[in-house]
Short mmCIF file of C-alpha atoms in Angstrom, two decimals:
data_model
loop_
_atom_site.label_atom_id
_atom_site.label_comp_id
_atom_site.label_asym_id
_atom_site.label_seq_id
_atom_site.Cartn_x
_atom_site.Cartn_y
_atom_site.Cartn_z
CA MET A 1 -0.04 0.38 -0.22
CA SER A 2 1.75 2.91 -1.21
CA THR A 3 1.95 6.05 1.52
CA SER A 4 2.83 9.74 0.93
CA SER A 5 6.44 11.14 0.64
CA HIS A 6 7.43 14.14 -0.25
CA LEU A 7 10.38 14.17 -2.35
CA LEU A 8 12.08 17.02 -3.86
CA SER A 9 14.34 17.29 -6.92
CA ARG A 10 18.10 18.33 -6.94
CA ARG A 11 17.95 21.81 -5.13
CA SER A 12 16.83 19.80 -1.94
CA PHE A 13 20.17 18.00 -1.10
CA GLY A 14 21.90 19.52 1.21
CA ARG A 15 17.91 19.42 3.37
CA PHE A 16 18.22 16.02 3.08
CA ALA A 17 22.19 14.77 3.92
CA ALA A 18 21.09 13.17 7.44
CA ALA A 19 19.34 10.64 6.19
CA SER A 20 22.13 8.98 4.10
CA ALA A 21 22.78 6.56 7.00
CA ALA A 22 19.41 5.02 6.18
CA ALA A 23 20.61 3.48 2.83
CA ALA A 24 23.12 1.37 5.45
CA VAL A 25 19.49 -0.59 7.59
CA GLY A 26 18.59 -4.42 6.74
CA THR A 27 21.65 -4.68 4.10
CA THR A 28 21.21 -8.21 2.82
CA ALA A 29 24.85 -9.36 0.66
CA LEU A 30 24.53 -13.17 -0.46
CA GLY A 31 27.51 -15.16 -1.45
CA ALA A 32 29.56 -15.06 -4.11
CA CYS A 33 28.94 -17.15 -7.49
CA GLY A 34 30.73 -17.43 -10.35
CA PRO A 35 32.27 -14.56 -12.48
CA GLY A 36 29.24 -11.71 -14.07
CA LYS A 37 29.92 -9.35 -17.11
CA GLY A 38 28.69 -5.88 -17.06
CA GLY A 39 30.06 -2.53 -16.44
CA ALA A 40 31.46 -2.90 -13.44
CA SER A 41 33.96 -5.50 -11.78
CA SER A 42 32.27 -8.97 -11.58
CA GLY A 43 33.14 -8.99 -8.18
CA THR A 44 30.97 -5.66 -7.68
CA PRO A 45 27.67 -6.70 -6.47
CA LEU A 46 24.21 -5.73 -7.66
CA ARG A 47 22.66 -3.38 -5.38
CA ILE A 48 19.23 -3.38 -5.11
CA MET A 49 17.05 -1.30 -3.00
CA ALA A 50 13.13 -1.85 -2.06
CA ILE A 51 10.57 -1.01 0.15
CA ASN A 52 10.44 -3.40 3.59
CA HIS A 53 6.96 -5.27 2.40
CA VAL A 54 6.07 -8.88 1.72
CA TRP A 55 6.50 -8.74 -2.06
CA SER A 56 10.78 -7.67 -1.28
CA GLN A 57 10.74 -10.18 1.59
CA ALA A 58 9.95 -13.33 -0.58
CA VAL A 59 12.03 -12.61 -3.88
CA LYS A 60 14.69 -11.82 -1.50
CA ARG A 61 14.33 -15.06 -0.13
CA ARG A 62 14.40 -16.18 -3.25
CA LEU A 63 17.59 -14.66 -4.62
CA GLY A 64 20.26 -17.90 -5.25
CA GLU A 65 18.01 -18.12 -7.66
CA PHE A 66 19.54 -15.26 -9.29
CA GLU A 67 22.34 -14.87 -7.90
CA GLU A 68 23.24 -18.57 -10.42
CA LEU A 69 21.84 -17.59 -13.19
CA ALA A 70 23.94 -14.10 -12.89
CA GLY A 71 27.11 -15.21 -11.70
CA ARG A 72 27.30 -11.63 -9.54
CA ARG A 73 26.62 -10.98 -6.08
CA VAL A 74 23.36 -9.04 -4.78
CA SER A 75 22.85 -7.09 -2.12
CA MET A 76 19.44 -5.87 -1.09
CA THR A 77 18.66 -3.11 1.67
CA LEU A 78 14.80 -3.62 3.10
CA LEU A 79 14.02 0.17 4.33
CA THR A 80 10.73 1.32 5.55
CA ALA A 81 8.52 3.80 3.07
CA ASP A 82 10.32 7.87 4.92
CA GLN A 83 13.60 5.79 4.85
CA LEU A 84 13.23 4.85 0.92
CA ALA A 85 12.59 7.97 0.22
CA SER A 86 14.63 9.85 2.22
CA SER A 87 18.05 8.10 0.95
CA TYR A 88 16.60 7.89 -2.99
CA ASN A 89 16.23 12.22 -2.47
CA VAL A 90 20.52 11.45 -1.12
CA LYS A 91 22.24 9.33 -3.24
CA LEU A 92 19.95 10.65 -6.36
CA ASN A 93 20.99 14.03 -5.66
CA ALA A 94 24.41 13.36 -5.22
CA SER A 95 24.23 11.81 -8.45
CA GLY A 96 24.93 8.55 -6.30
CA SER A 97 26.23 4.91 -8.42
CA ASP A 98 25.77 2.89 -5.51
CA VAL A 99 22.16 1.73 -5.83
CA ASP A 100 21.61 -0.12 -9.12
CA VAL A 101 18.19 -1.26 -9.31
CA MET A 102 14.99 0.26 -7.12
CA MET A 103 11.80 -0.31 -6.35
CA VAL A 104 9.55 3.08 -7.21
CA ARG A 105 5.53 3.71 -6.72
CA ALA A 106 5.26 5.02 -9.96
CA LEU A 107 1.63 6.70 -8.90
CA GLN A 108 3.64 8.76 -6.50
CA GLU A 109 7.46 10.02 -7.38
CA GLN A 110 8.05 8.56 -11.21
CA THR A 111 7.12 12.01 -12.98
CA LEU A 112 9.72 13.86 -10.90
CA PHE A 113 12.66 11.54 -11.19
CA ALA A 114 11.63 11.44 -14.79
CA HIS A 115 11.25 14.89 -14.64
CA ASN A 116 15.43 15.18 -12.53
CA GLY A 117 16.71 12.09 -15.00
CA TRP A 118 17.02 9.76 -12.55
CA LEU A 119 15.40 6.64 -14.34
CA VAL A 120 16.81 4.26 -17.24
CA ASP A 121 14.69 4.62 -20.00
CA MET A 122 14.02 1.09 -20.18
CA THR A 123 11.30 1.22 -23.55
CA ASP A 124 13.20 -0.54 -26.23
CA ARG A 125 14.54 -3.75 -23.26
CA VAL A 126 10.54 -4.03 -22.51
CA LYS A 127 9.53 -4.30 -26.23
CA GLY A 128 12.13 -5.42 -27.97
CA ASP A 129 12.08 -8.66 -25.39
CA ALA A 130 9.64 -11.30 -26.57
CA ARG A 131 10.25 -13.59 -23.98
CA PHE A 132 9.46 -11.01 -21.01
CA ASP A 133 6.11 -9.99 -22.99
CA TRP A 134 5.77 -6.33 -21.99
CA SER A 135 1.55 -6.62 -23.89
CA ASP A 136 1.19 -10.11 -20.64
CA PHE A 137 1.14 -6.92 -18.56
CA GLN A 138 -2.75 -5.26 -17.67
CA ASP A 139 -3.43 -2.26 -19.18
CA ALA A 140 -3.60 0.04 -16.61
CA PRO A 141 -0.02 -0.78 -14.54
CA ARG A 142 1.34 -1.30 -18.04
CA ALA A 143 0.30 2.46 -18.79
CA ALA A 144 0.96 3.88 -15.24
CA SER A 145 4.65 2.86 -15.81
CA ALA A 146 5.31 4.99 -19.07
CA THR A 147 6.11 8.82 -18.69
CA ARG A 148 5.96 11.22 -21.16
CA GLY A 149 5.05 7.70 -23.31
CA LYS A 150 9.00 6.69 -21.79
CA VAL A 151 8.63 3.02 -20.05
CA LEU A 152 10.84 3.50 -16.69
CA SER A 153 8.98 1.41 -14.36
CA VAL A 154 8.32 -2.39 -14.28
CA PRO A 155 5.01 -2.80 -12.03
CA VAL A 156 5.51 -6.31 -9.57
CA VAL A 157 3.04 -5.37 -6.71
CA THR A 158 -0.56 -3.82 -7.85
CA GLU A 159 -4.26 -3.17 -5.64
CA ARG A 160 -7.80 -2.03 -6.02
CA PRO A 161 -10.28 -0.92 -3.92
CA VAL A 162 -12.39 -4.09 -3.05
CA LEU A 163 -15.69 -3.48 -0.84
CA TYR A 164 -15.61 -5.31 2.91
CA TYR A 165 -18.72 -6.71 4.15
CA ARG A 166 -20.51 -8.20 6.68
CA LYS A 167 -22.28 -11.11 5.33
CA ASP A 168 -24.77 -11.68 8.59
CA LEU A 169 -25.59 -7.73 8.26
CA ALA A 170 -25.90 -7.46 4.05
CA GLU A 171 -28.14 -10.59 3.96
CA GLU A 172 -30.16 -8.26 6.98
CA LEU A 173 -29.93 -5.13 4.68
CA GLY A 174 -31.61 -6.85 0.76
CA GLY A 175 -27.91 -8.20 0.01
CA VAL A 176 -24.41 -6.87 -1.53
CA PRO A 177 -24.71 -3.46 -2.46
CA GLY A 178 -23.51 -3.62 -6.25
CA THR A 179 -24.34 0.54 -6.66
CA LEU A 180 -23.09 3.92 -5.20
CA ASP A 181 -26.77 4.17 -4.50
CA ALA A 182 -27.42 0.52 -2.83
CA LEU A 183 -24.60 1.27 -0.56
CA MET A 184 -25.72 4.30 0.75
CA ALA A 185 -29.15 3.04 1.45
CA ALA A 186 -27.58 0.10 3.41
CA SER A 187 -25.10 2.01 4.92
CA LEU A 188 -27.81 4.43 6.51
CA GLU A 189 -30.12 1.49 7.66
CA ALA A 190 -26.98 -0.01 9.45
CA ALA A 191 -25.89 2.93 11.01
CA ASP A 192 -26.52 3.18 15.05
CA ARG A 193 -24.12 5.44 16.43
CA ARG A 194 -25.64 5.08 20.32
CA ARG A 195 -24.92 1.49 19.95
CA GLY A 196 -21.67 2.30 18.08
CA ARG A 197 -22.41 0.54 14.95
CA TYR A 198 -21.52 2.21 11.82
CA GLY A 199 -22.70 1.94 7.88
CA PHE A 200 -19.94 2.96 6.89
CA VAL A 201 -16.33 3.65 7.59
CA GLY A 202 -13.08 4.69 5.31
CA ARG A 203 -10.36 6.80 4.74
CA GLY A 204 -11.14 10.46 5.38
CA GLN A 205 -8.21 12.26 6.22
CA ARG A 206 -7.62 14.87 3.74
CA SER A 207 -4.91 13.66 1.67
CA GLY A 208 -4.55 10.06 2.18
CA ALA A 209 -8.67 9.75 1.14
CA VAL A 210 -7.75 10.97 -1.83
CA SER A 211 -6.42 7.52 -4.00
CA GLN A 212 -9.24 5.50 -1.99
CA TRP A 213 -12.27 8.68 -3.56
CA SER A 214 -10.48 8.25 -7.08
CA SER A 215 -12.85 5.59 -7.67
CA PHE A 216 -15.96 6.89 -6.59
CA LEU A 217 -14.45 10.28 -8.23
CA TYR A 218 -14.27 7.66 -11.68
CA SER A 219 -17.70 6.45 -11.57
CA HIS A 220 -19.45 9.26 -11.41
CA GLY A 221 -18.06 10.68 -14.42
CA GLY A 222 -15.41 12.75 -13.21
CA ASP A 223 -10.76 12.39 -13.50
CA PHE A 224 -8.37 14.64 -11.43
CA VAL A 225 -6.85 16.31 -14.71
CA VAL A 226 -9.41 17.40 -18.00
CA ASP A 227 -7.71 17.50 -20.68
CA GLY A 228 -4.93 19.44 -19.46
CA ALA A 229 -6.49 21.25 -16.64
CA SER A 230 -8.66 20.45 -13.05
CA GLY A 231 -11.33 18.83 -13.39
CA ILE A 232 -12.09 18.42 -9.22
CA GLY A 233 -14.66 21.90 -9.81
CA SER A 234 -16.77 19.61 -12.34
CA ARG A 235 -20.57 18.87 -11.70
CA GLU A 236 -18.96 14.81 -11.45
CA ALA A 237 -16.88 15.73 -8.98
CA LEU A 238 -18.40 17.55 -7.21
CA ALA A 239 -21.46 15.11 -6.72
CA ALA A 240 -18.63 12.39 -6.03
CA TYR A 241 -17.28 14.84 -2.80
CA THR A 242 -20.90 15.07 -1.99
CA TYR A 243 -21.67 11.58 -2.08
CA TYR A 244 -18.48 10.46 0.34
CA GLY A 245 -18.70 13.62 2.29
CA ARG A 246 -22.50 12.43 3.06
CA LEU A 247 -21.52 8.51 3.68
CA LEU A 248 -18.88 8.90 5.97
CA GLY A 249 -19.89 11.48 7.70
CA ARG A 250 -23.52 10.38 8.33
CA THR A 251 -22.67 6.60 8.59
CA GLY A 252 -19.72 6.47 9.90
CA PRO A 253 -17.78 7.04 12.94
CA PRO A 254 -17.18 10.56 14.77
CA GLY A 255 -13.39 11.26 14.29
CA ALA A 256 -13.74 10.33 10.56
CA THR A 257 -12.09 13.54 8.81
CA ASN A 258 -8.35 12.25 11.38
CA MET A 259 -8.47 8.34 9.85
CA SER A 260 -6.45 7.02 7.04
CA LEU A 261 -6.05 3.55 6.81
CA GLU A 262 -5.05 2.91 9.98
CA GLN A 263 -7.78 4.31 11.83
CA ALA A 264 -10.47 3.38 9.29
CA MET A 265 -9.34 -0.70 9.33
CA PRO A 266 -9.76 -1.63 13.22
CA VAL A 267 -13.65 -0.05 13.08
CA PHE A 268 -14.10 -2.62 10.73
CA ALA A 269 -11.74 -5.60 11.91
CA GLN A 270 -13.92 -4.77 15.21
CA GLY A 271 -17.18 -5.42 13.94
CA ARG A 272 -17.89 -1.88 14.24
CA ALA A 273 -19.26 -1.55 10.50
CA ALA A 274 -20.98 -2.94 7.95
CA PHE A 275 -19.04 -2.02 5.07
CA TYR A 276 -15.64 -1.21 4.14
CA ILE A 277 -13.64 0.00 0.61
CA ASP A 278 -10.09 -0.30 0.82
CA ALA A 279 -7.38 -1.82 -0.85
CA ASP A 280 -7.09 -5.45 -1.64
CA ALA A 281 -3.96 -5.93 0.17
CA VAL A 282 -5.40 -5.50 3.04
CA TYR A 283 -7.68 -8.22 2.96
CA SER A 284 -5.74 -10.06 5.23
CA SER A 285 -6.39 -8.38 8.06
CA PHE A 286 -10.41 -9.85 8.25
CA LEU A 287 -8.99 -13.27 8.48
CA ASP A 288 -6.20 -12.84 11.52
CA PRO A 289 -6.78 -13.91 15.08
CA LYS A 290 -4.98 -10.38 16.07
CA VAL A 291 -6.93 -8.38 13.99
CA ALA A 292 -10.18 -9.04 13.68
CA THR A 293 -13.12 -10.38 16.08
CA GLU A 294 -13.99 -13.95 15.17
CA GLN A 295 -17.39 -12.53 14.06
CA VAL A 296 -15.64 -10.79 11.05
CA ARG A 297 -13.20 -13.46 10.82
CA GLU A 298 -16.68 -15.61 9.84
CA SER A 299 -18.38 -12.98 8.04
CA VAL A 300 -16.44 -10.97 5.92
CA GLY A 301 -17.13 -10.87 2.57
CA PHE A 302 -15.37 -9.48 -0.92
CA ALA A 303 -16.93 -7.63 -3.29
CA PRO A 304 -16.28 -5.75 -6.66
CA PHE A 305 -16.17 -1.95 -6.53
CA PRO A 306 -19.62 -0.99 -6.87
CA ALA A 307 -21.19 1.33 -9.07
CA GLY A 308 -22.26 4.83 -9.64
CA PRO A 309 -24.01 6.87 -12.34
CA ALA A 310 -21.26 6.45 -15.34
CA GLY A 311 -20.76 2.33 -14.28
CA ALA A 312 -17.79 0.62 -11.84
CA ARG A 313 -14.71 2.48 -12.86
CA PRO A 314 -12.03 1.37 -9.52
CA HIS A 315 -9.10 2.02 -9.81
CA ASN A 316 -6.07 -0.89 -10.35
CA ILE A 317 -2.59 0.85 -9.79
CA PRO A 318 0.54 -0.77 -9.74
CA SER A 319 1.39 0.21 -6.70
CA TRP A 320 5.41 -0.89 -6.61
CA SER A 321 7.73 -1.01 -9.48
CA LEU A 322 11.25 -1.83 -10.39
CA GLY A 323 13.09 0.93 -12.75
CA ILE A 324 17.14 1.05 -12.48
CA ASN A 325 19.24 3.84 -11.62
CA ALA A 326 20.20 6.38 -14.37
CA PHE A 327 23.60 6.75 -13.05
CA SER A 328 24.01 2.95 -12.29
CA ARG A 329 27.37 1.07 -13.97
CA LEU A 330 25.44 -2.30 -13.79
CA ARG A 331 22.03 -1.34 -16.15
CA ASP A 332 22.24 -4.13 -18.33
CA GLU A 333 22.92 -6.82 -14.61
CA SER A 334 20.03 -3.81 -13.95
CA TRP A 335 17.66 -5.21 -16.39
CA GLU A 336 18.44 -8.87 -16.14
CA PHE A 337 17.41 -8.87 -12.43
CA ILE A 338 14.16 -7.15 -13.27
CA ARG A 339 13.10 -9.50 -16.28
CA TRP A 340 13.85 -12.31 -13.37
CA ALA A 341 12.13 -10.92 -10.43
CA ALA A 342 8.77 -10.07 -12.46
CA GLY A 343 8.65 -12.35 -15.42
CA VAL A 344 6.19 -15.05 -15.91
CA GLU A 345 7.47 -17.70 -13.37
CA GLN A 346 8.26 -15.46 -10.81
CA SER A 347 4.97 -13.86 -10.70
CA ARG A 348 3.27 -16.76 -10.43
CA LYS A 349 4.89 -17.83 -7.33
CA LEU A 350 5.02 -14.61 -5.87
CA GLN A 351 1.10 -14.01 -6.31
CA GLU A 352 0.37 -18.19 -5.53
CA ALA A 353 1.98 -16.82 -2.16
CA GLY A 354 -0.69 -14.44 -1.94
CA ILE A 355 1.20 -11.17 -3.13
CA PRO A 356 -1.06 -9.73 -6.56
CA GLY A 357 0.65 -9.18 -8.97
CA ALA A 358 0.77 -7.56 -12.43
CA ARG A 359 0.36 -10.03 -15.66
CA ALA A 360 -2.56 -10.62 -16.90
CA SER A 361 -1.44 -13.80 -17.83
CA VAL A 362 -0.75 -15.36 -13.87
CA TRP A 363 -4.86 -13.48 -12.82
CA SER A 364 -6.22 -16.17 -15.64
CA ASP A 365 -3.95 -19.15 -14.27
CA PRO A 366 -6.26 -20.64 -11.28
CA ARG A 367 -3.43 -21.65 -9.58
CA SER A 368 -2.20 -18.25 -8.56
CA LEU A 369 -5.19 -17.27 -6.80
CA LYS A 370 -5.65 -20.09 -4.89
CA LYS A 371 -3.89 -18.33 -1.44
CA PHE A 372 -7.11 -15.24 -2.13
CA PRO A 373 -10.44 -16.42 -0.84
CA ALA A 374 -12.80 -17.18 -3.53
CA GLU A 375 -15.10 -14.76 -3.25
CA LEU A 376 -11.92 -11.48 -3.54
CA ALA A 377 -10.62 -13.65 -5.85
CA GLU A 378 -13.60 -12.80 -8.94
CA SER A 379 -13.44 -9.27 -6.92
CA MET A 380 -9.85 -8.45 -7.73
CA ARG A 381 -10.28 -9.78 -11.00
CA VAL A 382 -13.34 -7.87 -11.92
CA ASN A 383 -11.86 -4.30 -10.82
CA ALA A 384 -8.31 -5.37 -12.41
CA ARG A 385 -10.32 -5.68 -15.98
CA ARG A 386 -12.64 -1.98 -15.27
CA GLY A 387 -9.42 -0.16 -13.34
CA LEU A 388 -8.06 3.28 -14.36
CA GLY A 389 -4.44 2.86 -13.28
CA TYR A 390 -4.20 5.76 -11.79
CA ASP A 391 -6.00 6.74 -8.16
CA ARG A 392 -3.63 10.55 -8.06
CA PRO A 393 -2.71 12.70 -10.54
CA ARG A 394 0.47 12.39 -12.28
CA VAL A 395 2.10 15.71 -11.38
CA LEU A 396 5.61 16.47 -9.42
CA GLN A 397 4.31 17.27 -6.21
CA VAL A 398 2.11 14.63 -5.48
CA GLY A 399 1.50 15.51 -1.72
CA ARG A 400 0.44 18.77 -2.58
CA ALA A 401 -1.93 17.48 -5.42
CA ARG A 402 -3.61 15.63 -2.23
CA ASP A 403 -3.68 17.83 0.01
CA ILE A 404 -5.75 20.09 -2.28
CA ILE A 405 -7.85 18.13 -3.52
CA GLY A 406 -8.92 16.86 -0.53
CA ARG A 407 -10.56 19.58 1.10
CA PRO A 408 -13.81 19.59 0.22
CA LEU A 409 -13.76 15.93 1.26
CA VAL A 410 -12.96 16.91 4.78
CA ALA A 411 -16.05 19.66 4.37
CA GLY A 412 -18.30 16.95 3.35
CA ILE A 413 -17.63 15.06 5.79
CA LEU A 414 -18.04 17.34 8.86
CA GLY A 415 -21.64 19.21 7.21
CA GLU A 416 -20.28 21.47 5.52
CA PRO A 417 -20.74 23.00 1.98
CA VAL A 418 -19.11 21.06 -0.19
CA GLY A 419 -19.82 23.89 -3.14
CA PRO A 420 -17.67 26.69 -2.23
CA ALA A 421 -15.05 24.15 -1.07
CA ALA A 422 -14.36 22.66 -3.95
CA ARG A 423 -14.16 25.68 -6.22
CA ASP A 424 -11.56 26.86 -4.34
CA ALA A 425 -9.68 23.90 -4.78
CA ASP A 426 -10.27 23.91 -7.61
CA ALA A 427 -8.90 27.64 -8.60
CA GLU A 428 -6.44 26.10 -6.13
CA PHE A 429 -5.63 23.32 -8.00
CA ALA A 430 -5.90 24.64 -11.74
CA ASP A 431 -2.57 27.24 -11.16
CA PHE A 432 -0.87 24.40 -9.39
CA LEU A 433 -1.14 22.27 -12.59
CA VAL A 434 -0.24 25.42 -13.96
CA ARG A 435 3.11 25.83 -12.41
CA ASP A 436 3.42 22.08 -12.64
CA ASN A 437 3.08 22.39 -15.96
CA ARG A 438 5.67 24.91 -16.32
CA HIS A 439 7.75 23.06 -13.91
CA LYS A 440 7.91 20.31 -16.30
CA GLU A 441 9.19 21.64 -19.35
CA SER A 442 11.57 23.75 -18.08
CA ARG A 443 13.84 20.94 -17.91
#
């Protein structure tokens, strides 16, 4: 699951100099094999920096396979999201060649990295390698991997929103909601705040809610940017703001505007809400005795994102991808690692372990879905087929954009007039986009 980080330009190097020590955390250098090839000596390890995530942990356990194939040692560093962001700022601002393969968030930082010239253009590699089969990747994550027509990353972990629901309560409320109207009606009926029971829970925090709200926006027929200009002041966006504000504000828990994933998820896990929409990647929490009550574990259901006025248009995003440092001296070896880690065989093994990937062929293989509950697997497949490849605008300063976009969300949840807040946010976002586009073109 993605988390916000403000990754800065070259001029910000000095501010982050103290963070360089973070790169030393969690490094594992694996045993030496035979001599390698490439732009550095065969004794130089291939260095990978990655988020401390179930995907990277699983790959780390399998690195011996790649070392044997490549004939080169591999050093893999696993960091928290904040440590990874700080380390990238330090190393890349200094044109550092001491990292080769980088695990990145295509939607959070790739536009900035592309602007700064920090990622290798892999277009010829991915499209020219028949065995790698770039066309096998799902359309939405594949499209999100390109910036200005250049493929700068390869998706390895994907994410979609899913409707989590209590089966016992849904039966009382007329069944699983297939539309946003039905979700609203069922949530209003289920809510009983005096007894501490809520109809719906979801993210309400100003910036943190934007990525999940995106699917409500798309399903109302709106978008963040329309023809290069702000789309958040449109009639469709206003309807999406109003809907989500009413849904969470009238049927959700108090203090919802302070809730991101970490605060919203436990409300559903403890059986206090009938419905919850968030990333499908967190499904295992509701099957975990340490997190969820017995009632929730036995009654949790999974459904595709409900249809709005424009149909069901959820996001299907690459939450984590692999790129190559533009300053690496081991570009060929880095590509060989990506070919291996994102290839069909490894993708299938990882998805069989319950880590959703990006390859269409793996999603169509029943073996790769056995780890997931059947209802969840089908919901993920449906959402992937319908999904758009982004859950936030593709801009340089993503954090700032999310902060602007989230303001009318908060107003709606608090029961304040959404129209004035949306008009102000629209004007501010329009001005932001002018500056952002000017900055993009300045390089």
